[in-house]
Amino acid sequence: GSVNDVLCQYIATASQTEVTAGPIFASAAGNVIIQAMMAGEVRDIDDVRIRQSKDPNLRTFVPDVHI
């Protein structure tokens, strides 16, 4: 669903919550992240979130207040 902009916008508006979508290959990315954590390359989940937030492929959808 993260590649479906209409769905992401609908969810943001229906929930009145900002939605961040991406990456497309989240399962593979999650696997790599867990391996990096186990190898000591990443400190903790907060470190992962900071690194992931810098991904240029993330898209943010804000609630539409006009609906």
PDB file of N, CA and C in Angstrom:
ATOM      1  N   GLY A   1       0.783  -1.200   0.000  1.00  0.00           N
ATOM      2  CA  GLY A   1       0.000   0.000   0.000  1.00  0.00           C
ATOM      3  C   GLY A   1       0.829   1.270   0.000  1.00  0.00           C
ATOM      4  N   SER A   2       2.125   1.196   0.325  1.00  0.00           N
ATOM      5  CA  SER A   2       2.908   2.436   0.450  1.00  0.00           C
ATOM      6  C   SER A   2       3.151   3.120  -0.890  1.00  0.00           C
ATOM      7  N   VAL A   3       2.932   2.424  -1.995  1.00  0.00           N
ATOM      8  CA  VAL A   3       3.124   3.056  -3.314  1.00  0.00           C
ATOM      9  C   VAL A   3       1.814   3.636  -3.846  1.00  0.00           C
ATOM     10  N   ASN A   4       0.712   3.425  -3.141  1.00  0.00           N
ATOM     11  CA  ASN A   4      -0.587   3.907  -3.576  1.00  0.00           C
ATOM     12  C   ASN A   4      -0.870   5.249  -2.895  1.00  0.00           C
ATOM     13  N   ASP A   5      -0.600   6.335  -3.621  1.00  0.00           N
ATOM     14  CA  ASP A   5      -0.760   7.669  -3.048  1.00  0.00           C
ATOM     15  C   ASP A   5      -2.197   7.958  -2.626  1.00  0.00           C
ATOM     16  N   VAL A   6      -3.163   7.474  -3.395  1.00  0.00           N
ATOM     17  CA  VAL A   6      -4.569   7.713  -3.060  1.00  0.00           C
ATOM     18  C   VAL A   6      -4.905   7.044  -1.725  1.00  0.00           C
ATOM     19  N   LEU A   7      -4.460   5.805  -1.558  1.00  0.00           N
ATOM     20  CA  LEU A   7      -4.706   5.084  -0.310  1.00  0.00           C
ATOM     21  C   LEU A   7      -4.032   5.789   0.868  1.00  0.00           C
ATOM     22  N   CYS A   8      -2.792   6.192   0.701  1.00  0.00           N
ATOM     23  CA  CYS A   8      -2.064   6.871   1.784  1.00  0.00           C
ATOM     24  C   CYS A   8      -2.753   8.174   2.170  1.00  0.00           C
ATOM     25  N   GLN A   9      -3.207   8.938   1.170  1.00  0.00           N
ATOM     26  CA  GLN A   9      -3.907  10.191   1.466  1.00  0.00           C
ATOM     27  C   GLN A   9      -5.228   9.924   2.167  1.00  0.00           C
ATOM     28  N   TYR A  10      -5.943   8.895   1.728  1.00  0.00           N
ATOM     29  CA  TYR A  10      -7.212   8.538   2.367  1.00  0.00           C
ATOM     30  C   TYR A  10      -6.989   8.188   3.841  1.00  0.00           C
ATOM     31  N   ILE A  11      -5.973   7.389   4.113  1.00  0.00           N
ATOM     32  CA  ILE A  11      -5.679   6.989   5.492  1.00  0.00           C
ATOM     33  C   ILE A  11      -5.322   8.206   6.339  1.00  0.00           C
ATOM     34  N   ALA A  12      -4.516   9.112   5.790  1.00  0.00           N
ATOM     35  CA  ALA A  12      -4.142  10.323   6.521  1.00  0.00           C
ATOM     36  C   ALA A  12      -5.370  11.154   6.859  1.00  0.00           C
ATOM     37  N   THR A  13      -6.249  11.328   5.885  1.00  0.00           N
ATOM     38  CA  THR A  13      -7.442  12.144   6.099  1.00  0.00           C
ATOM     39  C   THR A  13      -8.424  11.450   7.044  1.00  0.00           C
ATOM     40  N   ALA A  14      -8.651  10.163   6.832  1.00  0.00           N
ATOM     41  CA  ALA A  14      -9.610   9.434   7.667  1.00  0.00           C
ATOM     42  C   ALA A  14      -9.160   9.360   9.120  1.00  0.00           C
ATOM     43  N   SER A  15      -7.871   9.244   9.338  1.00  0.00           N
ATOM     44  CA  SER A  15      -7.356   9.121  10.707  1.00  0.00           C
ATOM     45  C   SER A  15      -6.945  10.461  11.303  1.00  0.00           C
ATOM     46  N   GLN A  16      -6.969  11.523  10.464  1.00  0.00           N
ATOM     47  CA  GLN A  16      -6.512  12.842  10.889  1.00  0.00           C
ATOM     48  C   GLN A  16      -5.120  12.769  11.504  1.00  0.00           C
ATOM     49  N   THR A  17      -4.259  11.968  10.821  1.00  0.00           N
ATOM     50  CA  THR A  17      -2.890  11.752  11.271  1.00  0.00           C
ATOM     51  C   THR A  17      -1.950  11.850  10.081  1.00  0.00           C
ATOM     52  N   GLU A  18      -0.789  12.447  10.276  1.00  0.00           N
ATOM     53  CA  GLU A  18       0.213  12.488   9.218  1.00  0.00           C
ATOM     54  C   GLU A  18       0.708  11.067   8.939  1.00  0.00           C
ATOM     55  N   VAL A  19       0.790  10.706   7.663  1.00  0.00           N
ATOM     56  CA  VAL A  19       1.228   9.377   7.251  1.00  0.00           C
ATOM     57  C   VAL A  19       2.519   9.507   6.457  1.00  0.00           C
ATOM     58  N   THR A  20       3.521   8.712   6.822  1.00  0.00           N
ATOM     59  CA  THR A  20       4.762   8.651   6.069  1.00  0.00           C
ATOM     60  C   THR A  20       4.819   7.296   5.389  1.00  0.00           C
ATOM     61  N   ALA A  21       5.000   7.302   4.067  1.00  0.00           N
ATOM     62  CA  ALA A  21       4.979   6.066   3.288  1.00  0.00           C
ATOM     63  C   ALA A  21       6.348   5.761   2.700  1.00  0.00           C
ATOM     64  N   GLY A  22       6.686   4.473   2.696  1.00  0.00           N
ATOM     65  CA  GLY A  22       7.927   3.995   2.130  1.00  0.00           C
ATOM     66  C   GLY A  22       8.737   3.315   3.195  1.00  0.00           C
ATOM     67  N   PRO A  23       9.754   2.625   2.888  1.00  0.00           N
ATOM     68  CA  PRO A  23      10.190   2.263   1.543  1.00  0.00           C
ATOM     69  C   PRO A  23       9.359   1.110   0.971  1.00  0.00           C
ATOM     70  N   ILE A  24       9.506   0.881  -0.307  1.00  0.00           N
ATOM     71  CA  ILE A  24       8.728  -0.165  -0.968  1.00  0.00           C
ATOM     72  C   ILE A  24       9.108  -1.539  -0.432  1.00  0.00           C
ATOM     73  N   PHE A  25      10.382  -1.779  -0.228  1.00  0.00           N
ATOM     74  CA  PHE A  25      10.858  -3.089   0.216  1.00  0.00           C
ATOM     75  C   PHE A  25      11.092  -3.100   1.723  1.00  0.00           C
ATOM     76  N   ALA A  26      10.036  -2.848   2.477  1.00  0.00           N
ATOM     77  CA  ALA A  26      10.164  -2.717   3.930  1.00  0.00           C
ATOM     78  C   ALA A  26      10.606  -4.010   4.600  1.00  0.00           C
ATOM     79  N   SER A  27      10.152  -5.155   4.109  1.00  0.00           N
ATOM     80  CA  SER A  27      10.544  -6.433   4.731  1.00  0.00           C
ATOM     81  C   SER A  27      12.044  -6.662   4.601  1.00  0.00           C
ATOM     82  N   ALA A  28      12.572  -6.417   3.417  1.00  0.00           N
ATOM     83  CA  ALA A  28      14.013  -6.585   3.201  1.00  0.00           C
ATOM     84  C   ALA A  28      14.797  -5.569   4.029  1.00  0.00           C
ATOM     85  N   ALA A  29      14.304  -4.343   4.080  1.00  0.00           N
ATOM     86  CA  ALA A  29      14.976  -3.306   4.867  1.00  0.00           C
ATOM     87  C   ALA A  29      14.972  -3.676   6.345  1.00  0.00           C
ATOM     88  N   GLY A  30      13.859  -4.210   6.824  1.00  0.00           N
ATOM     89  CA  GLY A  30      13.775  -4.629   8.219  1.00  0.00           C
ATOM     90  C   GLY A  30      14.784  -5.713   8.538  1.00  0.00           C
ATOM     91  N   ASN A  31      14.947  -6.646   7.620  1.00  0.00           N
ATOM     92  CA  ASN A  31      15.928  -7.720   7.790  1.00  0.00           C
ATOM     93  C   ASN A  31      17.336  -7.133   7.905  1.00  0.00           C
ATOM     94  N   VAL A  32      17.672  -6.224   7.015  1.00  0.00           N
ATOM     95  CA  VAL A  32      19.002  -5.599   7.037  1.00  0.00           C
ATOM     96  C   VAL A  32      19.203  -4.817   8.337  1.00  0.00           C
ATOM     97  N   ILE A  33      18.169  -4.120   8.779  1.00  0.00           N
ATOM     98  CA  ILE A  33      18.267  -3.337  10.012  1.00  0.00           C
ATOM     99  C   ILE A  33      18.539  -4.231  11.219  1.00  0.00           C
ATOM    100  N   ILE A  34      17.817  -5.351  11.313  1.00  0.00           N
ATOM    101  CA  ILE A  34      18.035  -6.272  12.435  1.00  0.00           C
ATOM    102  C   ILE A  34      19.457  -6.822  12.396  1.00  0.00           C
ATOM    103  N   GLN A  35      19.939  -7.174  11.204  1.00  0.00           N
ATOM    104  CA  GLN A  35      21.314  -7.670  11.087  1.00  0.00           C
ATOM    105  C   GLN A  35      22.317  -6.594  11.491  1.00  0.00           C
ATOM    106  N   ALA A  36      22.067  -5.347  11.090  1.00  0.00           N
ATOM    107  CA  ALA A  36      22.965  -4.243  11.454  1.00  0.00           C
ATOM    108  C   ALA A  36      22.959  -4.016  12.969  1.00  0.00           C
ATOM    109  N   MET A  37      21.786  -4.152  13.585  1.00  0.00           N
ATOM    110  CA  MET A  37      21.715  -3.997  15.044  1.00  0.00           C
ATOM    111  C   MET A  37      22.505  -5.104  15.730  1.00  0.00           C
ATOM    112  N   MET A  38      22.367  -6.333  15.251  1.00  0.00           N
ATOM    113  CA  MET A  38      23.071  -7.460  15.863  1.00  0.00           C
ATOM    114  C   MET A  38      24.590  -7.352  15.671  1.00  0.00           C
ATOM    115  N   ALA A  39      24.993  -6.722  14.573  1.00  0.00           N
ATOM    116  CA  ALA A  39      26.425  -6.550  14.295  1.00  0.00           C
ATOM    117  C   ALA A  39      26.999  -5.323  15.000  1.00  0.00           C
ATOM    118  N   GLY A  40      26.135  -4.561  15.669  1.00  0.00           N
ATOM    119  CA  GLY A  40      26.613  -3.381  16.381  1.00  0.00           C
ATOM    120  C   GLY A  40      26.783  -2.157  15.508  1.00  0.00           C
ATOM    121  N   GLU A  41      26.298  -2.219  14.274  1.00  0.00           N
ATOM    122  CA  GLU A  41      26.411  -1.084  13.354  1.00  0.00           C
ATOM    123  C   GLU A  41      25.392   0.010  13.683  1.00  0.00           C
ATOM    124  N   VAL A  42      24.327  -0.378  14.347  1.00  0.00           N
ATOM    125  CA  VAL A  42      23.276   0.549  14.746  1.00  0.00           C
ATOM    126  C   VAL A  42      23.058   0.347  16.240  1.00  0.00           C
ATOM    127  N   ARG A  43      22.933   1.442  16.982  1.00  0.00           N
ATOM    128  CA  ARG A  43      22.812   1.344  18.435  1.00  0.00           C
ATOM    129  C   ARG A  43      21.490   0.759  18.900  1.00  0.00           C
ATOM    130  N   ASP A  44      20.391   1.361  18.432  1.00  0.00           N
ATOM    131  CA  ASP A  44      19.070   0.951  18.908  1.00  0.00           C
ATOM    132  C   ASP A  44      18.014   1.380  17.905  1.00  0.00           C
ATOM    133  N   ILE A  45      16.769   1.151  18.231  1.00  0.00           N
ATOM    134  CA  ILE A  45      15.681   1.459  17.301  1.00  0.00           C
ATOM    135  C   ILE A  45      15.575   2.961  17.031  1.00  0.00           C
ATOM    136  N   ASP A  46      15.934   3.785  17.996  1.00  0.00           N
ATOM    137  CA  ASP A  46      15.903   5.231  17.768  1.00  0.00           C
ATOM    138  C   ASP A  46      16.934   5.630  16.722  1.00  0.00           C
ATOM    139  N   ASP A  47      18.093   5.004  16.748  1.00  0.00           N
ATOM    140  CA  ASP A  47      19.122   5.249  15.740  1.00  0.00           C
ATOM    141  C   ASP A  47      18.597   4.853  14.354  1.00  0.00           C
ATOM    142  N   VAL A  48      17.899   3.742  14.296  1.00  0.00           N
ATOM    143  CA  VAL A  48      17.310   3.279  13.028  1.00  0.00           C
ATOM    144  C   VAL A  48      16.304   4.305  12.519  1.00  0.00           C
ATOM    145  N   ARG A  49      15.451   4.800  13.391  1.00  0.00           N
ATOM    146  CA  ARG A  49      14.435   5.776  12.989  1.00  0.00           C
ATOM    147  C   ARG A  49      15.070   7.052  12.456  1.00  0.00           C
ATOM    148  N   ILE A  50      16.133   7.501  13.107  1.00  0.00           N
ATOM    149  CA  ILE A  50      16.825   8.715  12.644  1.00  0.00           C
ATOM    150  C   ILE A  50      17.399   8.488  11.252  1.00  0.00           C
ATOM    151  N   ARG A  51      18.059   7.351  11.056  1.00  0.00           N
ATOM    152  CA  ARG A  51      18.641   7.045   9.747  1.00  0.00           C
ATOM    153  C   ARG A  51      17.554   6.901   8.686  1.00  0.00           C
ATOM    154  N   GLN A  52      16.469   6.215   9.024  1.00  0.00           N
ATOM    155  CA  GLN A  52      15.394   5.977   8.056  1.00  0.00           C
ATOM    156  C   GLN A  52      14.686   7.271   7.686  1.00  0.00           C
ATOM    157  N   SER A  53      14.582   8.203   8.617  1.00  0.00           N
ATOM    158  CA  SER A  53      13.885   9.459   8.333  1.00  0.00           C
ATOM    159  C   SER A  53      14.604  10.297   7.285  1.00  0.00           C
ATOM    160  N   LYS A  54      15.868   9.984   7.029  1.00  0.00           N
ATOM    161  CA  LYS A  54      16.651  10.721   6.032  1.00  0.00           C
ATOM    162  C   LYS A  54      16.526  10.121   4.631  1.00  0.00           C
ATOM    163  N   ASP A  55      15.748   9.040   4.495  1.00  0.00           N
ATOM    164  CA  ASP A  55      15.565   8.383   3.200  1.00  0.00           C
ATOM    165  C   ASP A  55      14.832   9.326   2.252  1.00  0.00           C
ATOM    166  N   PRO A  56      15.436   9.674   1.114  1.00  0.00           N
ATOM    167  CA  PRO A  56      14.792  10.613   0.180  1.00  0.00           C
ATOM    168  C   PRO A  56      13.558  10.022  -0.506  1.00  0.00           C
ATOM    169  N   ASN A  57      13.331   8.721  -0.377  1.00  0.00           N
ATOM    170  CA  ASN A  57      12.187   8.094  -1.024  1.00  0.00           C
ATOM    171  C   ASN A  57      10.929   8.086  -0.164  1.00  0.00           C
ATOM    172  N   LEU A  58      11.019   8.573   1.069  1.00  0.00           N
ATOM    173  CA  LEU A  58       9.842   8.641   1.933  1.00  0.00           C
ATOM    174  C   LEU A  58       8.921   9.765   1.467  1.00  0.00           C
ATOM    175  N   ARG A  59       7.623   9.512   1.553  1.00  0.00           N
ATOM    176  CA  ARG A  59       6.644  10.523   1.187  1.00  0.00           C
ATOM    177  C   ARG A  59       5.718  10.741   2.384  1.00  0.00           C
ATOM    178  N   THR A  60       5.347  11.990   2.608  1.00  0.00           N
ATOM    179  CA  THR A  60       4.495  12.326   3.735  1.00  0.00           C
ATOM    180  C   THR A  60       3.147  12.830   3.225  1.00  0.00           C
ATOM    181  N   PHE A  61       2.080  12.336   3.848  1.00  0.00           N
ATOM    182  CA  PHE A  61       0.719  12.733   3.505  1.00  0.00           C
ATOM    183  C   PHE A  61       0.095  13.354   4.739  1.00  0.00           C
ATOM    184  N   VAL A  62      -0.466  14.544   4.578  1.00  0.00           N
ATOM    185  CA  VAL A  62      -1.111  15.224   5.691  1.00  0.00           C
ATOM    186  C   VAL A  62      -2.619  15.177   5.505  1.00  0.00           C
ATOM    187  N   PRO A  63      -3.362  15.158   6.598  1.00  0.00           N
ATOM    188  CA  PRO A  63      -4.823  15.092   6.494  1.00  0.00           C
ATOM    189  C   PRO A  63      -5.387  16.275   5.699  1.00  0.00           C
ATOM    190  N   ASP A  64      -6.363  15.976   4.887  1.00  0.00           N
ATOM    191  CA  ASP A  64      -7.066  17.024   4.124  1.00  0.00           C
ATOM    192  C   ASP A  64      -8.176  17.557   5.019  1.00  0.00           C
ATOM    193  N   VAL A  65      -8.084  18.810   5.416  1.00  0.00           N
ATOM    194  CA  VAL A  65      -9.057  19.391   6.338  1.00  0.00           C
ATOM    195  C   VAL A  65     -10.316  19.872   5.633  1.00  0.00           C
ATOM    196  N   HIS A  66     -10.331  19.835   4.302  1.00  0.00           N
ATOM    197  CA  HIS A  66     -11.471  20.346   3.531  1.00  0.00           C
ATOM    198  C   HIS A  66     -12.509  19.280   3.236  1.00  0.00           C
ATOM    199  N   ILE A  67     -12.339  18.102   3.800  1.00  0.00           N
ATOM    200  CA  ILE A  67     -13.305  17.016   3.540  1.00  0.00           C
ATOM    201  C   ILE A  67     -14.235  16.880   4.719  1.00  0.00           C
TER     202      ILE A  67
END
